[in-house]
XYZ file of C-alpha atoms in Angstrom:
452
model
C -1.671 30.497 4.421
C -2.831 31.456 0.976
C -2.029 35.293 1.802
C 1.742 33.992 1.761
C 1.227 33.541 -2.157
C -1.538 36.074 -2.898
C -2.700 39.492 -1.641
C -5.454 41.530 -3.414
C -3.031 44.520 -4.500
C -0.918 42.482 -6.088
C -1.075 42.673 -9.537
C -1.156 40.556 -12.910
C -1.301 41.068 -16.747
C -2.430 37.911 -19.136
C -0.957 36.783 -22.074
C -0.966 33.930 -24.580
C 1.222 31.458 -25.898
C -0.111 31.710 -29.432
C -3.327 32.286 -30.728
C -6.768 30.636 -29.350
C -9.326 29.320 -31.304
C -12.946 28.831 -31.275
C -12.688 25.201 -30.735
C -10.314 25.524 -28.186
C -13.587 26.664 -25.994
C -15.243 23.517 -27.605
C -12.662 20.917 -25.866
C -12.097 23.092 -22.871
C -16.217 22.706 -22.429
C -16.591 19.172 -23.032
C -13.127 17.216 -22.168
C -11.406 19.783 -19.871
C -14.294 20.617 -18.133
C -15.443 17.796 -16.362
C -11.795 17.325 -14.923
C -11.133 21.122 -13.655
C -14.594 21.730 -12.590
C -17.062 24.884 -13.317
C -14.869 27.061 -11.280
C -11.480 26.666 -12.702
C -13.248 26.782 -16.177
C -14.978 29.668 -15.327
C -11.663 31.228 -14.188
C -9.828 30.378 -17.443
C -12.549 32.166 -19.739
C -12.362 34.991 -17.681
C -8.696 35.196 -18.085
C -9.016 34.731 -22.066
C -11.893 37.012 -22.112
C -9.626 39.614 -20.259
C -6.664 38.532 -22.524
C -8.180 39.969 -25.356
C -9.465 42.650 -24.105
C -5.543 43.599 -23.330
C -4.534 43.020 -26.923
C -6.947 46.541 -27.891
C -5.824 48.102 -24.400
C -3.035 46.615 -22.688
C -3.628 47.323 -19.029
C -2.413 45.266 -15.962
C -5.128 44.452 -12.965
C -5.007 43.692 -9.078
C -6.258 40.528 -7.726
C -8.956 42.592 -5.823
C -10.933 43.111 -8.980
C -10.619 39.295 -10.029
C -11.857 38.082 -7.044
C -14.545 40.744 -7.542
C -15.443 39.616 -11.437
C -15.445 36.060 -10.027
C -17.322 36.566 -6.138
C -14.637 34.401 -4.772
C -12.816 35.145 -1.620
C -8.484 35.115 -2.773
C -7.754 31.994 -1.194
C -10.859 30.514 -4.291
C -8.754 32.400 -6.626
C -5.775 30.536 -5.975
C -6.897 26.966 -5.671
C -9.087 27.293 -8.636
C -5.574 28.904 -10.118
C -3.406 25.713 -9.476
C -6.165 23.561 -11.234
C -5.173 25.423 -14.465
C -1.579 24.981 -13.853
C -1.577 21.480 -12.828
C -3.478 20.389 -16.087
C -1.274 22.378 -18.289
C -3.472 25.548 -19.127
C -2.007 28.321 -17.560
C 1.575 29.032 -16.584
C 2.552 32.011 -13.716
C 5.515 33.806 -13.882
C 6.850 36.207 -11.349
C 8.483 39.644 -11.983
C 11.726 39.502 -9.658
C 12.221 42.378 -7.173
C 8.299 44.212 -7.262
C 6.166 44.956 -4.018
C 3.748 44.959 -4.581
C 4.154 41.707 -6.322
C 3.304 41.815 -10.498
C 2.106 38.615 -12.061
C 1.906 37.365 -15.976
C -0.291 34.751 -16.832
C 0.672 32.787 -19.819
C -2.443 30.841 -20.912
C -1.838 27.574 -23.141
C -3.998 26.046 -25.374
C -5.628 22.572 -24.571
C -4.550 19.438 -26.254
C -6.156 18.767 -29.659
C -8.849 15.769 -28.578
C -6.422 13.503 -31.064
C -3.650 13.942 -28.210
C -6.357 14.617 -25.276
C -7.233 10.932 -26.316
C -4.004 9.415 -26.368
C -2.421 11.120 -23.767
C -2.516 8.072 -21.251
C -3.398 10.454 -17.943
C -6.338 12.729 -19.204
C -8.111 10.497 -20.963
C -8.191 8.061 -18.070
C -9.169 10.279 -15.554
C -12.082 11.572 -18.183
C -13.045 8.024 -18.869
C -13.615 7.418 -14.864
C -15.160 10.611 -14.447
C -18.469 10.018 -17.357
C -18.152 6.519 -17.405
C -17.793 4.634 -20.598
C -20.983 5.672 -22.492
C -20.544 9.599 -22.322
C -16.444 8.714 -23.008
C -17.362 7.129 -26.274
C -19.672 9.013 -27.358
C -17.285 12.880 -27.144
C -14.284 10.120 -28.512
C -16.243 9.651 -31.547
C -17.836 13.404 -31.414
C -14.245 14.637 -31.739
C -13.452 11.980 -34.253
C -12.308 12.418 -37.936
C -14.209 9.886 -40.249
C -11.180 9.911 -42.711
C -11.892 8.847 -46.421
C -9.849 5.782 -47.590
C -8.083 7.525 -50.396
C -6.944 3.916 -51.571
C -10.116 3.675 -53.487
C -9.100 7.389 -54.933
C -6.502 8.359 -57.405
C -4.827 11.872 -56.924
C -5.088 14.151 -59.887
C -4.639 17.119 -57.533
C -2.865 20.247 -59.877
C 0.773 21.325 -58.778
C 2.335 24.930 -57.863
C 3.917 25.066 -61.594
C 0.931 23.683 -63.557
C -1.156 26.870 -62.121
C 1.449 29.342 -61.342
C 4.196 30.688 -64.176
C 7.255 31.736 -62.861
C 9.019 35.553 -62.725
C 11.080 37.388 -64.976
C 14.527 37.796 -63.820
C 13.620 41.743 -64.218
C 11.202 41.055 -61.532
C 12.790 39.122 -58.741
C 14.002 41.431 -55.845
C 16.078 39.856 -53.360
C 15.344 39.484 -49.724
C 17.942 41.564 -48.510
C 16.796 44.246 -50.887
C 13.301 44.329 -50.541
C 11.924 47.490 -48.382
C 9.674 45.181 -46.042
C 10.679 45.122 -42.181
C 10.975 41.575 -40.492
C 7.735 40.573 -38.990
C 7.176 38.169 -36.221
C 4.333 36.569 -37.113
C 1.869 35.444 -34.387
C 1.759 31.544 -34.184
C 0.187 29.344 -32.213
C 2.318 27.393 -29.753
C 1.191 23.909 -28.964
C 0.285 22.401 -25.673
C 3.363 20.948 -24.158
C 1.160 18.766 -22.154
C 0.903 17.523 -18.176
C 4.432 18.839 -16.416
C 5.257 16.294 -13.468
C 7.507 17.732 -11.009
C 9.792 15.905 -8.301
C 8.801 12.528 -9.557
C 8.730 9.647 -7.103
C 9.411 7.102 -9.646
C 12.793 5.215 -8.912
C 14.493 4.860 -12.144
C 17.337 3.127 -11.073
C 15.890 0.973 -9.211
C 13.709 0.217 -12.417
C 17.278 -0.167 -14.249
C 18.251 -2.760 -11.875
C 15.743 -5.214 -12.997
C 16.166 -4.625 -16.269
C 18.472 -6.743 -18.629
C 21.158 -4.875 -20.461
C 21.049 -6.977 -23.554
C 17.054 -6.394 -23.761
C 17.201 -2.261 -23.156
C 19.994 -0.259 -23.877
C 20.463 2.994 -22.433
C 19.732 4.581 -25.976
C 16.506 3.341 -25.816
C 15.300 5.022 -22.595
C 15.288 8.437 -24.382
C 14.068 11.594 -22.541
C 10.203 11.005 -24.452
C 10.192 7.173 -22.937
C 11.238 8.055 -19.351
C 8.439 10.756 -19.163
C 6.036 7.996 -20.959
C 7.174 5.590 -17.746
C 7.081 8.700 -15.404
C 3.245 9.348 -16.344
C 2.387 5.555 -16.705
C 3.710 4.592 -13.423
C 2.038 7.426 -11.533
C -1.640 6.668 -13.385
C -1.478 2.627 -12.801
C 0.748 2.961 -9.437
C 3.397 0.647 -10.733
C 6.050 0.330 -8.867
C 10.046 -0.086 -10.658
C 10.576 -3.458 -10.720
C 7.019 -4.310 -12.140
C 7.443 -1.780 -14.505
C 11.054 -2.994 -15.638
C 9.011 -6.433 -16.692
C 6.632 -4.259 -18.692
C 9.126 -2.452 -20.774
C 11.283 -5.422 -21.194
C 8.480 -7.061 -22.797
C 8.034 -4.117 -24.703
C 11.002 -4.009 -26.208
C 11.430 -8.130 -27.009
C 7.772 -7.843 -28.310
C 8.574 -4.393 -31.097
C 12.843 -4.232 -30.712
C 12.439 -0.423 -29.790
C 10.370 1.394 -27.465
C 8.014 4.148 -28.389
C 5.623 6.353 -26.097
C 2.313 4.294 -28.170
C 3.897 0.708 -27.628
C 4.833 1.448 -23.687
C 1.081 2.890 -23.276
C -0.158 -0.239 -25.408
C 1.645 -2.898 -23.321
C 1.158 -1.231 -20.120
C -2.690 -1.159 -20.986
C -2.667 -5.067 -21.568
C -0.519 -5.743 -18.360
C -3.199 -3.666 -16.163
C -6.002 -5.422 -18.434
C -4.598 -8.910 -17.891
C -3.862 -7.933 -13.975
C -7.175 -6.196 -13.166
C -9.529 -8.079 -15.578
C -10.090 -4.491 -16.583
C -11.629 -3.002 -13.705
C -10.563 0.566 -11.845
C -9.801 0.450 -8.943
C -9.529 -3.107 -7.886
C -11.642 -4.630 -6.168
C -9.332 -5.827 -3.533
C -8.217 -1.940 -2.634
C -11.911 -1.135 -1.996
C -13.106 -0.641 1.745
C -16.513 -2.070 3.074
C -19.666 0.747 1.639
C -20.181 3.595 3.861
C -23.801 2.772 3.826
C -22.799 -0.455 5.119
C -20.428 0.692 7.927
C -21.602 -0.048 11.723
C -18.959 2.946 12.555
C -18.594 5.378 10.102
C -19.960 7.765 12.517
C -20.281 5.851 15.789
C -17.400 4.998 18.154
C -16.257 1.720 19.398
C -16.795 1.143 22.717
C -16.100 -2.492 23.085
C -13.034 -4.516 21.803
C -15.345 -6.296 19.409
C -16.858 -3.365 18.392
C -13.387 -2.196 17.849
C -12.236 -5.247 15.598
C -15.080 -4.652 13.596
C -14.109 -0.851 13.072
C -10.660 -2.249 11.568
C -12.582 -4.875 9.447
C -14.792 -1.815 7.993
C -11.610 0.102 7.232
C -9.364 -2.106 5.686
C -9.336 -3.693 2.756
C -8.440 -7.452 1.591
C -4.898 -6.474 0.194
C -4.393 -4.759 3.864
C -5.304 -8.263 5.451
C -2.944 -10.300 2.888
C -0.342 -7.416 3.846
C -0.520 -7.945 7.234
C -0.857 -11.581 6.877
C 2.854 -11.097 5.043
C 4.389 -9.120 7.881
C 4.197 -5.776 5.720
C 4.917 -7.776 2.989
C 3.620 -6.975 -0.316
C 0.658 -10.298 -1.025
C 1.237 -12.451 -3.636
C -0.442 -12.204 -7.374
C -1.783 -15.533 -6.985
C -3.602 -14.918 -3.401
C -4.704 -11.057 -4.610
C -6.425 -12.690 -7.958
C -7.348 -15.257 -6.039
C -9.436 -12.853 -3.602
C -10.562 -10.475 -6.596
C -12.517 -13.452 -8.050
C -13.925 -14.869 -5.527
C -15.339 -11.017 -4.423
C -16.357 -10.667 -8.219
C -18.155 -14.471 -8.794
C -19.784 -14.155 -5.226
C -20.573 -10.494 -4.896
C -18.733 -10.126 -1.524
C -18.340 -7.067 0.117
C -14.717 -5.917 1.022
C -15.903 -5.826 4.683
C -17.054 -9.319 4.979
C -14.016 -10.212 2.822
C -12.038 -9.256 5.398
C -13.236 -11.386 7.899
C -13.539 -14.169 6.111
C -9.841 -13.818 5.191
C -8.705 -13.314 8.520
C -11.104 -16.346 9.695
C -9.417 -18.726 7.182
C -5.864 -17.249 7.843
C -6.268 -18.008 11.742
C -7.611 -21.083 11.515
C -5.407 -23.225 9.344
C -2.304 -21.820 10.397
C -1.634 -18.956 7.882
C -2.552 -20.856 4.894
C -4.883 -19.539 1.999
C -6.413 -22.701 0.493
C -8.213 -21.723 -2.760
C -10.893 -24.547 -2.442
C -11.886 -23.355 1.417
C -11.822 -19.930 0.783
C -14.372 -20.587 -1.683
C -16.147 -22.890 0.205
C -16.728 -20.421 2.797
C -17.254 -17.495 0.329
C -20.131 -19.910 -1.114
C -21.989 -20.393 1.692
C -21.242 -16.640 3.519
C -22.667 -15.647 0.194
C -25.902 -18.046 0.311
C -26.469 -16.666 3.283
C -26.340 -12.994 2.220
C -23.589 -11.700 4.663
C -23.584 -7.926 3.477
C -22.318 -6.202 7.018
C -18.801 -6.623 9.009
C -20.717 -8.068 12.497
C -23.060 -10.789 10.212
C -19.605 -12.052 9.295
C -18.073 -11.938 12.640
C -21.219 -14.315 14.256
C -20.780 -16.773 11.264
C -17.329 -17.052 11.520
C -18.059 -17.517 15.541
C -20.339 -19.774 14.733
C -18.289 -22.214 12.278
C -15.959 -22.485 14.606
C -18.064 -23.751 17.345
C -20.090 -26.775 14.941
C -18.655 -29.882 15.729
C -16.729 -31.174 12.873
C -18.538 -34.186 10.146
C -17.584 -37.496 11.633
C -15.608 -39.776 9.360
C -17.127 -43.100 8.783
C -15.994 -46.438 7.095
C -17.166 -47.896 4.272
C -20.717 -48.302 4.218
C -22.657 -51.561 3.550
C -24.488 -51.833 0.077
C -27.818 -51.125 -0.347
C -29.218 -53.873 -2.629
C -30.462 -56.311 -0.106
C -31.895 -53.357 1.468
C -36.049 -53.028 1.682
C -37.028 -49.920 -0.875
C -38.768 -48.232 1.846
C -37.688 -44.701 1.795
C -36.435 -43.460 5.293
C -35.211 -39.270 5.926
C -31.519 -39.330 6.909
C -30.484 -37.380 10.011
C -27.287 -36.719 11.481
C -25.844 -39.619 14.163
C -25.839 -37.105 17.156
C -29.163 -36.860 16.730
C -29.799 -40.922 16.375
C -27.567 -41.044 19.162
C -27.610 -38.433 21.547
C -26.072 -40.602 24.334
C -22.489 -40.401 21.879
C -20.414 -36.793 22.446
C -20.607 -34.517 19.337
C -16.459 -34.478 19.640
C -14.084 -36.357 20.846
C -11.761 -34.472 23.204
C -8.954 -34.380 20.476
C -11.234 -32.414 18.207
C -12.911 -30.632 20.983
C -9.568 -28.786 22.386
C -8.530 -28.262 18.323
C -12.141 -26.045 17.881
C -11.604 -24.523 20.955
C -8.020 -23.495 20.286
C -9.357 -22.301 16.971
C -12.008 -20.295 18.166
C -9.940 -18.984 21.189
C -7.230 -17.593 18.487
C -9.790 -16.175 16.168
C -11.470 -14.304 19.279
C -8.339 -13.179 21.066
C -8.104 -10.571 17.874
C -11.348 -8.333 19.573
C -9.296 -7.994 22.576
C -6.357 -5.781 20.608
C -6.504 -2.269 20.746
């Protein structure tokens, strides 16, 4: 439906807020870039390049000869558009009443890398895009290695000590002087990212917040969007982030855009152990999925479909009736994936195995017992999991003995220990007790294939 939006005659005219620089291209090529894409870079040099053309000849175009210059089809033109507008380079206005429609394109400057780097969404999303080598290395490219003038004394000369001042005979005053007002071309600065219709419940985040901790003064216009853009990047939700900027504000008695982005970084640190995404949100590889591409045809089949496309904090959620899982259970899970290298498929089942089995509870020292052994036995696909699982439930459980007799009258010859239904094959592996517990267990476990 781009056509709704954009038609080739329509026309458009580019302008500038402020002047642009040399090293604007610099950081659009190396920090912008890599965000946008070619395209939408491509697009925005065009636009400058036409830009100054206009300043020599101002001229207005259709979008017929952009999509020309750039061998894109219109609907290219206008996604690649809405990149530049969603990151804060480009604004469109619309002249009211014209058919065909006339645009203006405003373009913006980027962010100076000091506020690309601190800008709490860019930075982030430029960090996971090159990874942290090729981050640090354009951080300390666009660096300033700033002289400690401590060790310096100043001895700089002043205005008066070079300059003497006028004769009265020569002052003219302002008003008097035969020179016309000039509106001098500035540069304005990049207002940064613009976040419209934001989800972000601030009332909600009021609730949970104590009154004698935060006032209302201190959740200025600056802090809210700081909480806006912080709670969209780290998907916190209100009443989490009401924790973090109460301990904000006990920790510096104000609250700042830096000390929200500082404490909201050591809350996701100390939450995450510092790793994007979690590792409990993660699904099972595609490499490693039975039916990424195949359908289900059986209900086991079908169970292990769900396994492959859920993740552990889906079964702790369902495990919770919708509920959202507790911290303890979800760090509980991330470490054990972490220490034992566990895929998120086999994860699941192994969750869902331990969940069914002893009644909804999530004992840390059998979770990792299983997760120990699953990950001896290098369980990397959804099905290897499902057979184990089948298959602890139907070994007969270690019989429990009494104490046993001491070995020092015993003769030192060495003998191989074996298990007592072997010994004795004539005694039953399980008594019926334990027999129709298993087979309750494994029934309940199983009965999950059979749902659609």
């Amino acid at each position: 439906m781009h056509w709704k939006e954009l038609l080739p005659v329509d026309t458009f005219q580019v302008e500038a807020a402020g002047l642009l620089h040399e090293y604007d291209r610099k950081i659009l090529t190396l920090l912008y870039q890599p965000l946008i894409g070619a395209e939408a870079y491509s697009l925005y040099m065009t636009l400058w390049s036409t830009y100054e053309h206009q300043v020599s000849s101002p001229s207005t175009m259709t979008h017929h000869s952009l999509k020309v210059m750039m061998r894109w089809d219109l609907k290219k033109v206008l996604e690649e558009r809405k990149k530049l507008e969603g990151i804060g380079l480009i604004k469109v206005y619309l002249k009211k009443g014209d058919d065909p429609r006339h645009f203006a394109y405003e373009l913006h400057p980027p962010l100076t890398p000091e506020r690309f780097f601190n800008d709490g969404v860019l930075n982030i999303y430029l960090y996971n895009r090159l990874g942290k080598n090729r981050y640090n290395e354009l951080k300390k490219h666009f660096s300033n290695q700033y002289i400690d003038f401590e060790e310096y004394t100043d001895v700089t000369a002043s205005f008066n000590d070079v300059f003497d001042s006028l004769h009265p005979s020569e002052m003219v005053l302002a008003e008097e002087s035969e020179e016309t007002d000039v509106s001098a071309v500035g540069r304005s600065d990049n207002k940064g990212l613009v976040f419209s219709s934001p989800q972000f419940d601030f009332e909600v985040m009021k609730q949970h917040i104590s009154d004698m901790i935060v006032s209302n003064q201190m959740l200025t216009t600056s802090v809210k969007q700081t909480i806006e853009r912080l709670a969209f990047v780290y998907k916190i939700e209100p009443y989490e982030m009401a924790r973090i900027v109460e301990q904000a504000a006990i920790h510096h008695d104000q609250l700042t855009e830096d000390l929200l982005r500082k404490e909201v970084s050591s809350w996701f640190a100390l939450e995450n152990k510092g790793k994007v995404p979690a590792l409990q949100m993660r699904k099972q590889p595609t490499e490693l999925q039975e039916f990424h591409k195949k359908e289900p045809s059986t209900n086991e089949e079908k169970a292990a479909q769900r396994y492959e496309q859920m993740t552990p904090y889906d079964i702790l959620q369902r495990a919770a009736a919708g509920g959202k899982p507790s911290q303890a259970d979800m760090r509980m899970v991330e470490r054990i994936m972490d220490e034992q290298n566990l895929n998120p498929g086999v994860m699941n089942v192994l969750l869902d195995f331990i969940l069914e089995t002893q009644d909804k509870k999530l004992s840390k020292n059998y979770v990792e017992k299983f997760a120990s052994h699953w990950a001896r036995a290098n369980v990397k696909t959804v099905r290897e999991a499902m057979n184990l699982a089948i298959k602890e439930l139907e070994q007969p459980s270690p019989k429990k003995t009494g104490k046993q007799p001491s070995n020092r009258n015993r003769p030192s010859t060495r003998t191989d220990k074996v298990p007592e239904w072997i010994s004795n094959p004539k005694e039953p592996e399980m008594d019926e007790g334990e027999r129709a517990e298993k087979q309750k267990q494994l029934q309940k476990f199983l009965s999950k294939y059979k749902k659609d």
